[in-house]
Short mmCIF file of C-alpha atoms and ligand atoms in Angstrom, two decimals:
data_model
loop_
_atom_site.label_atom_id
_atom_site.label_comp_id
_atom_site.label_asym_id
_atom_site.label_seq_id
_atom_site.Cartn_x
_atom_site.Cartn_y
_atom_site.Cartn_z
CA UNK E 1 191.45 250.62 -48.64
CA UNK E 2 188.93 250.78 -51.50
CA UNK E 3 185.39 251.91 -50.87
CA UNK E 4 184.20 248.37 -51.47
CA UNK E 5 186.23 247.26 -48.46
CA UNK E 6 184.95 250.09 -46.30
CA UNK E 7 181.35 249.32 -47.24
CA UNK E 8 179.51 247.12 -44.72
CA UNK E 9 177.50 244.13 -45.93
CA UNK E 10 173.77 244.56 -46.62
CA UNK E 11 172.82 243.08 -43.24
CA UNK E 12 175.39 245.22 -41.43
CA UNK E 13 174.02 248.23 -43.29
CA UNK E 14 170.50 247.48 -42.03
CA UNK E 15 171.85 246.98 -38.51
CA UNK E 16 173.72 250.31 -38.65
CA UNK E 17 170.53 252.12 -39.62
CA UNK E 18 168.67 250.26 -36.86
CA UNK E 19 171.36 251.28 -34.36
CA UNK E 20 171.08 254.94 -35.34
CA UNK E 21 167.38 254.82 -34.58
CA UNK E 22 167.51 252.86 -31.30
CA UNK E 23 170.12 255.29 -29.98
CA UNK E 24 167.26 257.78 -29.87
CA UNK E 25 164.92 255.38 -28.07
CA UNK E 26 164.58 254.24 -24.54
CA UNK E 27 164.63 250.47 -25.02
CA UNK E 28 166.27 248.10 -22.58
CA UNK E 29 169.51 246.74 -24.11
CA UNK E 30 168.06 243.23 -23.92
CA UNK E 31 164.96 244.09 -25.91
CA UNK E 32 167.01 246.11 -28.39
CA UNK E 33 169.21 243.10 -29.07
CA UNK E 34 166.19 240.78 -29.28
CA UNK E 35 164.62 242.94 -31.98
CA UNK E 36 167.85 243.41 -33.95
CA UNK E 37 168.89 239.77 -34.32
CA UNK E 38 167.57 237.38 -36.89
CA UNK E 39 165.75 234.51 -35.13
CA UNK E 40 166.67 231.72 -37.56
CA UNK E 41 167.98 231.14 -41.05
CA UNK E 42 167.55 227.79 -42.72
CA UNK E 43 169.80 226.76 -45.57
CA UNK E 44 168.47 224.02 -47.80
CA UNK E 45 170.47 222.22 -50.44
CA UNK E 46 168.64 219.94 -52.78
CA UNK E 47 169.23 218.13 -56.04
CA UNK E 48 167.06 218.19 -59.13
CA UNK E 49 167.51 215.88 -62.10
CA UNK E 50 168.01 218.19 -65.08
CA UNK E 51 169.44 217.79 -68.56
CA UNK E 52 170.61 214.24 -67.93
CA UNK E 53 172.40 214.96 -64.63
CA UNK E 54 171.73 216.11 -61.08
CA UNK E 55 172.10 219.80 -60.26
CA UNK E 56 172.34 220.93 -56.64
CA UNK E 57 170.73 224.21 -55.61
CA UNK E 58 171.10 226.28 -52.45
CA UNK E 59 168.18 228.17 -50.98
CA UNK E 60 167.42 230.05 -47.78
CA UNK E 61 164.46 231.04 -45.67
CA UNK E 62 165.23 233.46 -42.90
CA UNK E 63 162.89 234.40 -40.06
CA UNK E 64 163.82 237.68 -38.47
CA UNK E 65 161.09 238.28 -35.95
CA UNK E 66 158.09 236.26 -34.77
CA UNK E 67 156.51 238.92 -32.57
CA UNK E 68 153.54 238.37 -34.87
CA UNK E 69 152.75 235.28 -36.88
CA UNK E 70 152.67 234.33 -39.64
CA UNK E 71 155.94 235.86 -40.69
CA UNK E 72 155.96 237.32 -44.17
CA UNK E 73 158.46 238.05 -46.92
CA UNK E 74 159.17 237.35 -50.55
CA UNK E 75 161.18 234.64 -52.25
CA UNK E 76 163.92 235.88 -54.55
CA UNK E 77 165.52 233.96 -57.42
CA UNK E 78 168.92 235.46 -58.18
CA UNK E 79 172.57 234.50 -58.31
CA UNK E 80 173.25 237.21 -55.72
CA UNK E 81 171.21 235.43 -53.04
CA UNK E 82 173.19 234.71 -49.86
CA UNK E 83 172.56 234.26 -46.15
CA UNK E 84 173.60 237.85 -45.49
CA UNK E 85 171.16 239.14 -48.10
CA UNK E 86 168.11 237.15 -46.95
CA UNK E 87 168.79 238.12 -43.33
CA UNK E 88 168.95 241.82 -44.23
CA UNK E 89 165.77 241.52 -46.28
CA UNK E 90 164.00 239.58 -43.51
CA UNK E 91 164.87 242.32 -41.00
CA UNK E 92 163.53 244.97 -43.38
CA UNK E 93 160.30 242.96 -43.63
CA UNK E 94 159.83 243.10 -39.86
CA UNK E 95 160.15 246.88 -39.84
CA UNK E 96 158.09 247.31 -43.02
CA UNK E 97 155.18 245.21 -41.71
CA UNK E 98 155.18 247.16 -38.45
CA UNK E 99 155.27 250.51 -40.26
CA UNK E 100 152.26 249.75 -42.47
CA UNK E 101 150.47 247.80 -39.72
CA UNK E 102 150.19 244.45 -41.43
CA UNK E 103 150.02 241.89 -38.62
CA UNK E 104 153.10 239.88 -39.59
CA UNK E 105 156.61 239.21 -38.43
CA UNK E 106 159.47 239.49 -40.92
CA UNK E 107 160.90 236.78 -43.13
CA UNK E 108 162.58 236.40 -46.52
CA UNK E 109 163.69 233.60 -48.78
CA UNK E 110 165.91 233.15 -51.75
CA UNK E 111 167.20 230.60 -54.18
CA UNK E 112 170.66 231.04 -55.64
CA UNK E 113 169.79 230.66 -59.31
CA UNK E 114 169.68 232.63 -62.56
CA UNK E 115 166.06 231.99 -63.55
CA UNK E 116 166.77 233.05 -67.14
CA UNK E 117 169.08 230.08 -67.57
CA UNK E 118 166.22 227.54 -67.32
CA UNK E 119 163.10 226.86 -69.33
CA UNK E 120 159.65 226.93 -67.76
CA UNK E 121 159.41 223.21 -67.18
CA UNK E 122 162.83 223.10 -65.48
CA UNK E 123 162.01 226.12 -63.34
CA UNK E 124 158.76 224.51 -62.23
CA UNK E 125 160.58 221.39 -61.09
CA UNK E 126 163.20 223.45 -59.23
CA UNK E 127 160.59 225.71 -57.61
CA UNK E 128 158.41 222.81 -56.53
CA UNK E 129 161.40 221.01 -55.02
CA UNK E 130 162.50 224.16 -53.16
CA UNK E 131 158.91 224.66 -51.95
CA UNK E 132 158.80 221.01 -50.79
CA UNK E 133 161.94 221.54 -48.69
CA UNK E 134 160.45 224.65 -47.08
CA UNK E 135 156.92 223.26 -46.61
CA UNK E 136 158.08 220.14 -44.78
CA UNK E 137 159.88 222.39 -42.28
CA UNK E 138 156.80 224.64 -41.88
CA UNK E 139 158.74 227.44 -43.52
CA UNK E 140 155.76 227.81 -45.83
CA UNK E 141 152.50 227.58 -43.93
CA UNK E 142 149.34 229.78 -43.86
CA UNK E 143 149.60 230.35 -40.12
CA UNK E 144 153.37 230.44 -39.73
CA UNK E 145 155.24 231.64 -42.78
CA UNK E 146 153.74 233.12 -45.94
CA UNK E 147 156.05 233.99 -48.86
CA UNK E 148 155.34 236.31 -51.80
CA UNK E 149 157.09 237.28 -55.04
CA UNK E 150 160.36 239.20 -55.11
CA UNK E 151 163.12 239.71 -57.65
CA UNK E 152 163.07 236.94 -60.26
CA UNK E 153 159.74 235.46 -59.14
CA UNK E 154 156.12 236.33 -59.85
CA UNK E 155 152.60 234.91 -60.07
CA UNK E 156 153.70 231.79 -61.88
CA UNK E 157 156.16 230.70 -59.17
CA UNK E 158 153.64 231.54 -56.43
CA UNK E 159 151.02 229.34 -58.16
CA UNK E 160 153.49 226.42 -58.21
CA UNK E 161 154.28 226.93 -54.52
CA UNK E 162 150.56 227.09 -53.59
CA UNK E 163 149.85 223.94 -55.54
CA UNK E 164 152.82 222.15 -53.96
CA UNK E 165 151.56 223.09 -50.49
CA UNK E 166 148.02 221.90 -51.33
CA UNK E 167 149.38 218.56 -52.54
CA UNK E 168 151.27 218.06 -49.29
CA UNK E 169 148.40 219.28 -47.08
CA UNK E 170 145.33 217.89 -48.75
CA UNK E 171 142.92 218.62 -45.88
CA UNK E 172 144.07 222.17 -45.08
CA UNK E 173 141.06 224.33 -45.94
CA UNK E 174 143.28 227.43 -45.77
CA UNK E 175 145.94 226.04 -48.08
CA UNK E 176 145.68 228.94 -50.52
CA UNK E 177 146.74 231.37 -47.80
CA UNK E 178 150.20 229.70 -47.68
CA UNK E 179 151.59 232.18 -50.20
CA UNK E 180 150.51 235.51 -51.70
CA UNK E 181 151.01 237.10 -55.10
CA UNK E 182 149.17 234.22 -56.77
CA UNK E 183 147.39 234.63 -60.11
CA UNK E 184 143.79 235.70 -59.83
CA UNK E 185 142.51 232.29 -60.91
CA UNK E 186 144.71 230.58 -58.37
CA UNK E 187 143.42 232.40 -55.30
CA UNK E 188 145.09 235.77 -55.92
CA UNK E 189 143.63 239.23 -55.51
CA UNK E 190 143.01 242.01 -58.00
CA UNK E 191 145.77 244.61 -57.95
CA UNK E 192 148.54 242.48 -56.39
CA UNK E 193 150.84 242.42 -59.43
CA UNK E 194 150.86 246.21 -59.63
CA UNK E 195 150.75 246.72 -55.86
CA UNK E 196 154.37 247.63 -55.10
CA UNK E 197 154.59 250.08 -58.01
CA UNK E 198 151.17 251.46 -57.14
CA UNK E 199 152.38 251.90 -53.56
CA UNK E 200 155.39 253.89 -54.81
CA UNK E 201 152.95 256.16 -56.65
CA UNK E 202 150.75 256.59 -53.57
CA UNK E 203 153.85 257.24 -51.44
CA UNK E 204 154.97 260.02 -53.78
CA UNK E 205 151.48 261.49 -54.03
CA UNK E 206 151.31 261.66 -50.24
CA UNK E 207 154.78 263.26 -50.07
CA UNK E 208 153.69 265.92 -52.56
CA UNK E 209 150.57 266.67 -50.48
CA UNK E 210 152.91 268.28 -47.94
CA UNK E 211 154.52 271.41 -49.45
CA UNK E 212 156.85 271.78 -46.47
CA UNK E 213 158.28 268.30 -47.05
CA UNK E 214 158.57 268.97 -50.79
CA UNK E 215 160.50 272.15 -49.98
CA UNK E 216 162.91 270.15 -47.79
CA UNK E 217 163.76 268.22 -50.95
CA UNK E 218 164.41 271.56 -52.67
CA UNK E 219 161.45 270.95 -54.96
CA UNK E 220 158.14 272.71 -55.37
CA UNK E 221 154.72 272.16 -56.88
CA UNK E 222 153.14 268.85 -57.77
CA UNK E 223 154.28 265.62 -59.36
CA UNK E 224 153.14 266.91 -62.73
CA UNK E 225 156.20 267.58 -64.94
CA UNK E 226 158.75 266.20 -62.48
CA UNK E 227 161.74 264.51 -64.12
CA UNK E 228 162.17 260.94 -62.89
CA UNK E 229 164.99 258.41 -63.36
CA UNK E 230 164.03 254.77 -62.75
CA UNK E 231 166.51 251.94 -62.31
CA UNK E 232 165.06 248.51 -63.13
CA UNK E 233 161.99 248.11 -65.32
CA UNK E 234 160.82 244.91 -63.61
CA UNK E 235 157.61 244.47 -61.69
CA UNK E 236 158.14 247.37 -59.29
CA UNK E 237 159.95 249.84 -61.56
CA UNK E 238 157.66 249.28 -64.53
CA UNK E 239 154.43 249.82 -62.60
CA UNK E 240 155.78 252.83 -60.69
CA UNK E 241 157.06 254.48 -63.89
CA UNK E 242 153.88 253.67 -65.80
CA UNK E 243 151.49 255.06 -63.18
CA UNK E 244 153.58 258.15 -62.40
CA UNK E 245 153.89 259.08 -66.08
CA UNK E 246 150.41 258.11 -67.25
CA UNK E 247 148.39 259.30 -64.26
CA UNK E 248 150.43 262.02 -62.55
CA UNK E 249 152.08 263.69 -65.53
CA UNK E 250 155.64 262.96 -64.41
CA UNK E 251 158.34 262.64 -67.08
CA UNK E 252 160.46 259.46 -67.10
CA UNK E 253 163.71 260.96 -68.38
CA UNK E 254 165.82 257.82 -67.93
CA UNK E 255 165.38 254.08 -67.51
CA UNK E 256 168.40 252.09 -66.35
CA UNK E 257 168.46 248.35 -67.04
CA UNK E 258 171.02 245.53 -66.84
CA UNK E 259 172.55 246.30 -70.24
CA UNK E 260 172.63 250.10 -70.05
CA UNK E 261 170.35 253.11 -69.86
CA UNK E 262 167.93 255.03 -72.06
CA UNK E 263 167.58 258.77 -71.66
CA UNK E 264 165.16 261.28 -73.18
CA UNK E 265 164.54 264.83 -72.02
CA UNK E 266 161.02 264.78 -73.39
CA UNK E 267 160.18 261.62 -71.45
CA UNK E 268 160.18 257.91 -72.32
CA UNK E 269 157.10 255.90 -73.23
CA UNK E 270 157.24 253.26 -70.49
CA UNK E 271 154.98 250.73 -72.27
CA UNK E 272 157.03 251.03 -75.43
CA UNK E 273 160.33 250.49 -73.59
CA UNK E 274 158.88 247.53 -71.72
CA UNK E 275 157.74 245.96 -75.00
CA UNK E 276 161.21 246.57 -76.47
CA UNK E 277 162.90 244.84 -73.53
CA UNK E 278 160.50 241.90 -73.81
CA UNK E 279 161.33 241.51 -77.49
CA UNK E 280 165.08 242.22 -77.40
CA UNK E 281 166.23 241.14 -73.93
CA UNK E 282 167.48 244.62 -72.98
CA UNK E 283 167.25 248.32 -73.72
CA UNK E 284 170.05 248.50 -76.27
CA UNK E 285 168.88 249.44 -79.76
CA UNK E 286 165.66 251.09 -78.59
CA UNK E 287 165.04 253.71 -81.28
CA UNK E 288 163.36 256.65 -79.51
CA UNK E 289 166.00 257.56 -76.91
CA UNK E 290 169.72 257.95 -76.29
CA UNK E 291 171.47 254.76 -75.20
CA UNK E 292 174.33 254.76 -72.66
CA UNK E 293 176.19 251.53 -72.00
CA UNK E 294 177.27 252.51 -68.50
CA UNK E 295 173.82 252.42 -66.91
CA UNK E 296 175.07 252.99 -63.34
CA UNK E 297 176.48 256.41 -64.36
CA UNK E 298 172.96 257.57 -65.23
CA UNK E 299 172.01 257.26 -61.53
CA UNK E 300 174.12 260.40 -61.13
CA UNK E 301 172.30 262.41 -63.83
CA UNK E 302 170.31 265.52 -63.05
CA UNK E 303 166.63 264.90 -62.30
CA UNK E 304 163.98 265.70 -59.68
CA UNK E 305 163.32 262.18 -58.41
CA UNK E 306 165.53 259.09 -58.53
CA UNK E 307 163.74 255.75 -58.12
CA UNK E 308 166.12 252.79 -57.73
CA UNK E 309 163.87 249.76 -58.30
CA UNK E 310 166.30 246.95 -59.02
CA UNK E 311 169.00 245.89 -56.56
CA UNK E 312 170.46 246.70 -53.17
CA UNK E 313 173.64 248.73 -52.68
CA UNK E 314 173.50 250.63 -55.99
CA UNK E 315 174.00 253.98 -54.26
CA UNK E 316 177.13 253.48 -52.22
CA UNK E 317 180.31 255.15 -51.01
CA UNK E 318 181.61 255.25 -54.59
CA UNK E 319 178.82 257.30 -56.16
CA UNK E 320 176.77 258.86 -53.32
CA UNK E 321 178.54 262.23 -53.48
CA UNK E 322 177.75 262.51 -57.18
CA UNK E 323 174.02 261.73 -56.93
CA UNK E 324 172.24 264.90 -58.07
CA UNK E 325 168.61 263.94 -57.41
CA UNK E 326 167.28 265.93 -54.45
CA UNK E 327 164.67 263.21 -53.77
CA UNK E 328 165.43 259.47 -53.76
CA UNK E 329 162.56 257.01 -53.48
CA UNK E 330 163.74 253.54 -52.50
CA UNK E 331 161.44 251.29 -54.51
CA UNK E 332 164.01 248.47 -54.22
CA UNK E 333 165.07 247.08 -50.86
CA UNK E 334 168.30 248.54 -49.55
CA UNK E 335 169.42 250.45 -52.66
CA UNK E 336 171.30 253.00 -50.49
CA UNK E 337 174.05 251.64 -48.25
CA UNK E 338 174.48 252.98 -44.71
CA UNK E 339 177.59 254.94 -45.78
CA UNK E 340 175.82 256.46 -48.77
CA UNK E 341 172.84 257.32 -46.58
CA UNK E 342 175.13 259.40 -44.38
CA UNK E 343 176.61 261.25 -47.39
CA UNK E 344 173.20 261.94 -48.92
CA UNK E 345 171.77 263.18 -45.62
CA UNK E 346 174.66 265.60 -45.25
CA UNK E 347 173.99 266.88 -48.76
CA UNK E 348 170.34 267.46 -47.82
CA UNK E 349 168.96 264.77 -50.15
CA UNK E 350 165.58 263.55 -48.95
CA UNK E 351 165.28 259.76 -49.00
CA UNK E 352 161.87 258.09 -48.90
CA UNK E 353 162.98 254.83 -47.27
CA UNK E 354 162.40 251.34 -48.67
CA UNK E 355 160.42 250.08 -45.70
CA UNK E 356 157.77 252.65 -46.58
CA UNK E 357 158.21 253.25 -50.32
CA UNK E 358 157.87 249.60 -51.38
CA UNK E 359 155.39 248.49 -48.70
CA UNK E 360 152.53 248.37 -51.22
CA UNK E 361 153.41 244.76 -52.02
CA UNK E 362 153.10 243.43 -48.51
CA UNK E 363 150.01 245.55 -47.88
CA UNK E 364 148.10 243.99 -50.76
CA UNK E 365 149.56 240.60 -49.86
CA UNK E 366 147.91 241.07 -46.48
CA UNK E 367 144.59 241.71 -48.24
CA UNK E 368 145.10 238.57 -50.33
CA UNK E 369 145.87 236.47 -47.24
CA UNK E 370 142.72 237.77 -45.51
CA UNK E 371 140.69 237.03 -48.68
CA UNK E 372 142.04 233.47 -48.75
CA UNK E 373 141.24 232.90 -45.08
CA UNK E 374 137.75 234.37 -45.39
CA UNK E 375 137.11 232.41 -48.61
CA UNK E 376 135.23 235.30 -50.17
CA UNK E 377 136.07 238.05 -52.62
CA UNK E 378 136.14 241.57 -51.17
CA UNK E 379 132.98 243.52 -52.00
CA UNK E 380 130.94 240.46 -52.92
CA UNK E 381 128.36 240.97 -50.16
CA UNK E 382 128.15 244.76 -50.21
CA UNK E 383 128.51 245.90 -53.80
CA UNK E 384 124.86 245.70 -55.00
CA UNK E 385 123.53 246.85 -51.65
CA UNK E 386 125.77 249.91 -51.84
CA UNK E 387 124.61 250.58 -55.38
CA UNK E 388 120.92 250.35 -54.44
CA UNK E 389 121.38 252.77 -51.53
CA UNK E 390 123.11 255.25 -53.85
CA UNK E 391 120.31 254.79 -56.37
CA UNK E 392 117.74 255.57 -53.70
CA UNK E 393 119.47 258.87 -52.97
CA UNK E 394 119.80 259.85 -56.65
CA UNK E 395 116.14 258.94 -57.31
CA UNK E 396 115.06 261.07 -54.36
CA UNK E 397 117.13 264.07 -55.54
CA UNK E 398 115.70 263.76 -59.04
CA UNK E 399 112.14 263.46 -57.64
CA UNK E 400 112.62 266.58 -55.49
CA UNK E 401 113.97 268.50 -58.47
CA UNK E 402 111.01 267.39 -60.61
CA UNK E 403 108.29 267.91 -57.97
CA UNK E 404 109.51 271.35 -56.92
CA UNK E 405 110.55 272.41 -60.36
CA UNK E 406 114.11 273.12 -59.21
CA UNK E 407 115.71 272.30 -62.52
CA UNK E 408 118.64 270.40 -60.95
CA UNK E 409 120.63 268.24 -63.29
CA UNK E 410 123.48 265.99 -62.26
CA UNK E 411 126.73 266.65 -64.09
CA UNK E 412 127.57 264.19 -66.88
CA UNK E 413 129.20 261.01 -65.69
CA UNK E 414 128.51 261.75 -62.02
CA UNK E 415 125.47 259.52 -61.77
CA UNK E 416 127.21 256.56 -63.37
CA UNK E 417 130.32 256.99 -61.19
CA UNK E 418 128.39 257.54 -57.98
CA UNK E 419 126.05 254.61 -58.56
CA UNK E 420 128.85 252.10 -59.14
CA UNK E 421 129.57 250.10 -55.99
CA UNK E 422 133.19 249.27 -55.20
CA UNK E 423 134.53 245.99 -56.55
CA UNK E 424 137.64 244.17 -55.34
CA UNK E 425 140.13 246.31 -57.28
CA UNK E 426 138.65 249.60 -56.03
CA UNK E 427 138.68 248.28 -52.46
CA UNK E 428 142.27 247.07 -52.74
CA UNK E 429 143.41 250.44 -54.11
CA UNK E 430 141.50 252.31 -51.45
CA UNK E 431 142.99 250.13 -48.69
CA UNK E 432 146.47 250.58 -50.13
CA UNK E 433 146.12 254.34 -50.47
CA UNK E 434 144.86 254.63 -46.91
CA UNK E 435 147.73 252.47 -45.64
CA UNK E 436 150.38 254.52 -47.45
CA UNK E 437 148.95 257.81 -46.23
CA UNK E 438 148.70 256.63 -42.63
CA UNK E 439 152.24 255.24 -42.64
CA UNK E 440 153.64 258.44 -44.15
CA UNK E 441 151.89 260.55 -41.56
CA UNK E 442 153.21 258.38 -38.72
CA UNK E 443 156.76 258.79 -40.06
CA UNK E 444 156.30 262.46 -40.79
CA UNK E 445 155.19 263.25 -37.26
CA UNK E 446 158.41 261.78 -35.88
CA UNK E 447 160.51 263.44 -38.61
CA UNK E 448 159.14 266.87 -37.77
CA UNK E 449 158.70 266.65 -34.04
CA UNK E 450 161.22 264.28 -32.54
CA UNK E 451 164.49 265.85 -31.47
CA UNK E 452 167.53 264.37 -33.18
CA UNK E 453 165.56 262.98 -36.13
CA UNK E 454 166.48 264.67 -39.38
CA UNK E 455 165.49 262.08 -41.95
CA UNK E 456 162.54 259.91 -42.91
CA UNK E 457 164.45 256.65 -42.57
CA UNK E 458 165.28 257.17 -38.91
CA UNK E 459 161.67 258.29 -38.38
CA UNK E 460 160.42 255.11 -40.07
CA UNK E 461 162.67 252.95 -37.89
CA UNK E 462 161.51 254.74 -34.75
CA UNK E 463 157.85 254.13 -35.58
CA UNK E 464 158.32 250.50 -36.48
CA UNK E 465 160.76 249.53 -33.73
CA UNK E 466 158.41 251.18 -31.24
CA UNK E 467 155.56 249.00 -32.50
CA UNK E 468 157.61 245.79 -32.50
CA UNK E 469 158.82 246.58 -28.98
CA UNK E 470 155.23 247.19 -27.82
CA UNK E 471 154.22 243.86 -29.26
CA UNK E 472 157.07 242.02 -27.47
CA UNK E 473 156.16 243.79 -24.23
CA UNK E 474 152.52 242.76 -24.65
CA UNK E 475 153.77 239.17 -24.85
CA UNK E 476 155.48 239.67 -21.50
CA UNK E 477 159.04 239.87 -22.82
P1 LIG R 1 162.03 242.02 -60.99
O1 LIG R 1 162.87 240.80 -61.11
O2 LIG R 1 160.64 242.00 -61.52
O3 LIG R 1 162.76 243.27 -61.69
C1 LIG R 1 164.07 243.65 -61.44
C2 LIG R 1 164.50 244.49 -62.65
O4 LIG R 1 165.78 245.05 -62.40
C3 LIG R 1 164.60 243.67 -63.92
O5 LIG R 1 163.99 244.36 -64.98
C4 LIG R 1 166.11 243.53 -64.12
O6 LIG R 1 166.47 243.38 -65.50
C5 LIG R 1 166.60 244.84 -63.54
N1 LIG R 1 168.01 244.78 -63.15
C6 LIG R 1 168.70 243.75 -62.63
N2 LIG R 1 169.98 244.10 -62.42
C7 LIG R 1 170.09 245.38 -62.80
C8 LIG R 1 171.16 246.31 -62.82
N3 LIG R 1 172.38 245.96 -62.41
N4 LIG R 1 170.91 247.56 -63.25
C9 LIG R 1 169.69 247.92 -63.68
N5 LIG R 1 168.64 247.09 -63.69
C10 LIG R 1 168.84 245.83 -63.25
O7 LIG R 1 162.07 242.41 -59.45
P2 LIG R 1 161.03 243.29 -58.63
O8 LIG R 1 160.03 242.38 -58.05
O9 LIG R 1 160.61 244.44 -59.45
O10 LIG R 1 161.96 243.77 -57.43
C11 LIG R 1 162.83 244.89 -57.54
C12 LIG R 1 163.18 245.38 -56.15
O11 LIG R 1 161.98 245.71 -55.45
C13 LIG R 1 163.91 244.39 -55.26
O12 LIG R 1 164.80 245.08 -54.41
C14 LIG R 1 162.80 243.78 -54.43
O13 LIG R 1 163.25 243.26 -53.19
C15 LIG R 1 161.93 245.00 -54.23
N6 LIG R 1 160.54 244.69 -53.89
C16 LIG R 1 159.75 243.95 -54.70
C17 LIG R 1 158.42 243.71 -54.33
C18 LIG R 1 157.46 242.97 -55.22
O14 LIG R 1 156.27 242.94 -54.90
N7 LIG R 1 157.88 242.38 -56.31
C19 LIG R 1 157.93 244.20 -53.12
C20 LIG R 1 158.77 244.98 -52.30
C21 LIG R 1 160.08 245.21 -52.71
#
């Protein structure tokens, strides 16, 4: 039997990891089963008139758990979309939302399409029609089911979906809250586009605040100078690589894309590579690095941190034993299969699990949803008031120094920085940072203290399943 045949499907992989965790818990078998199963998956097939004919598309929206509503989860546009995949991703959303304490159940959607094969006008018609099919079944609704971007979708698609919902629900004052990840002028929030990558950065910063945890990954010191390999320079991978290299001094020694990989021991310029991909459709031909056609092989190269940020299942039974990175940060959903997880754990690789590492997206989506429901930008009421209170304090310090001849002077830049009240972007980043730190600490406590738990993923599952179970119990189940 080949490894491919021994490998479980994505949904089975998620279930296997879930089972490992619940074996350490004291849940009734009934409740355990209730949490594990996916509540419903809708398949929609619809036709769109394109290029002189009718093309039929297949899409899905899966609802894993409704212990809290609305349920939340992105919409993916990819040829790899299937019922198994959306169900696995919906389950991960349930656990992710519970781990970072966003008050949502888990859901996910997908359309089986290669978005690069259509022009903008065609994609808009397809997206609107898909949205129509979901909206009329309340599978997009501000109080029941709120999608967001995922692979192959972004602000543009979310704006079309929001507009489609508003057209079909003309009197719904909360219409904008039907989807998150919208452009800022269409009801979005500052910092949402970068949120998942920013969350990966905050996750790593928090990890490196704990020298004992860093030592478990056979690393030492800070993020500064660490060699990082990133797979996928899309929304998540690009922002994570950009922030970690520009703000934390990490070195991006390889970028793996669809058409191959770029490597450079001195570190790649992430902006430059991104611009090259935008202009040339791939990494091949990029002048300032070494190109390797077999991108997947570069996952196995030596580095300090490996960040898969593209697809699921890329670290599997075939290559797990050869992965050299001592620390793997799952920026993508499900990049490590259950079998590979076992191999890596035995090797002592530390894995920062997807449900935590990429939770920045749903966290800021939560802020956007709250902003839409409250119909006011964060910070709008407090900013000037905060500034005037700070000014009062500075004026008083300066007066004291003058009156008593103390000769105090504030250091350059301090006054300006201290006086500036927080705007929406600062508040979003602060909320995200706080969320990532709190979630890490909840996982870490279980990782260190709970008998039988030797990895962060099991710890993450234990925290989140415990919260979902508590919520079901509170409902009387
Ligand atoms: P994206 O479509 O913006 O980017 C995906 C990138 O991966 C693209 O650059 C693509 O060219 C590249 N890619 C595709 N196949 C590849 C391959 N075989 N090898 C190497 N690179 C390949 O998608 P995204 O939004 O960045 O999502 C990436 C992952 O992160 C997915 O698993 C998604 O579920 C997860 N995620 C995304 C968000 C979000 O807010 N966008 C939130 C949480 C999790």
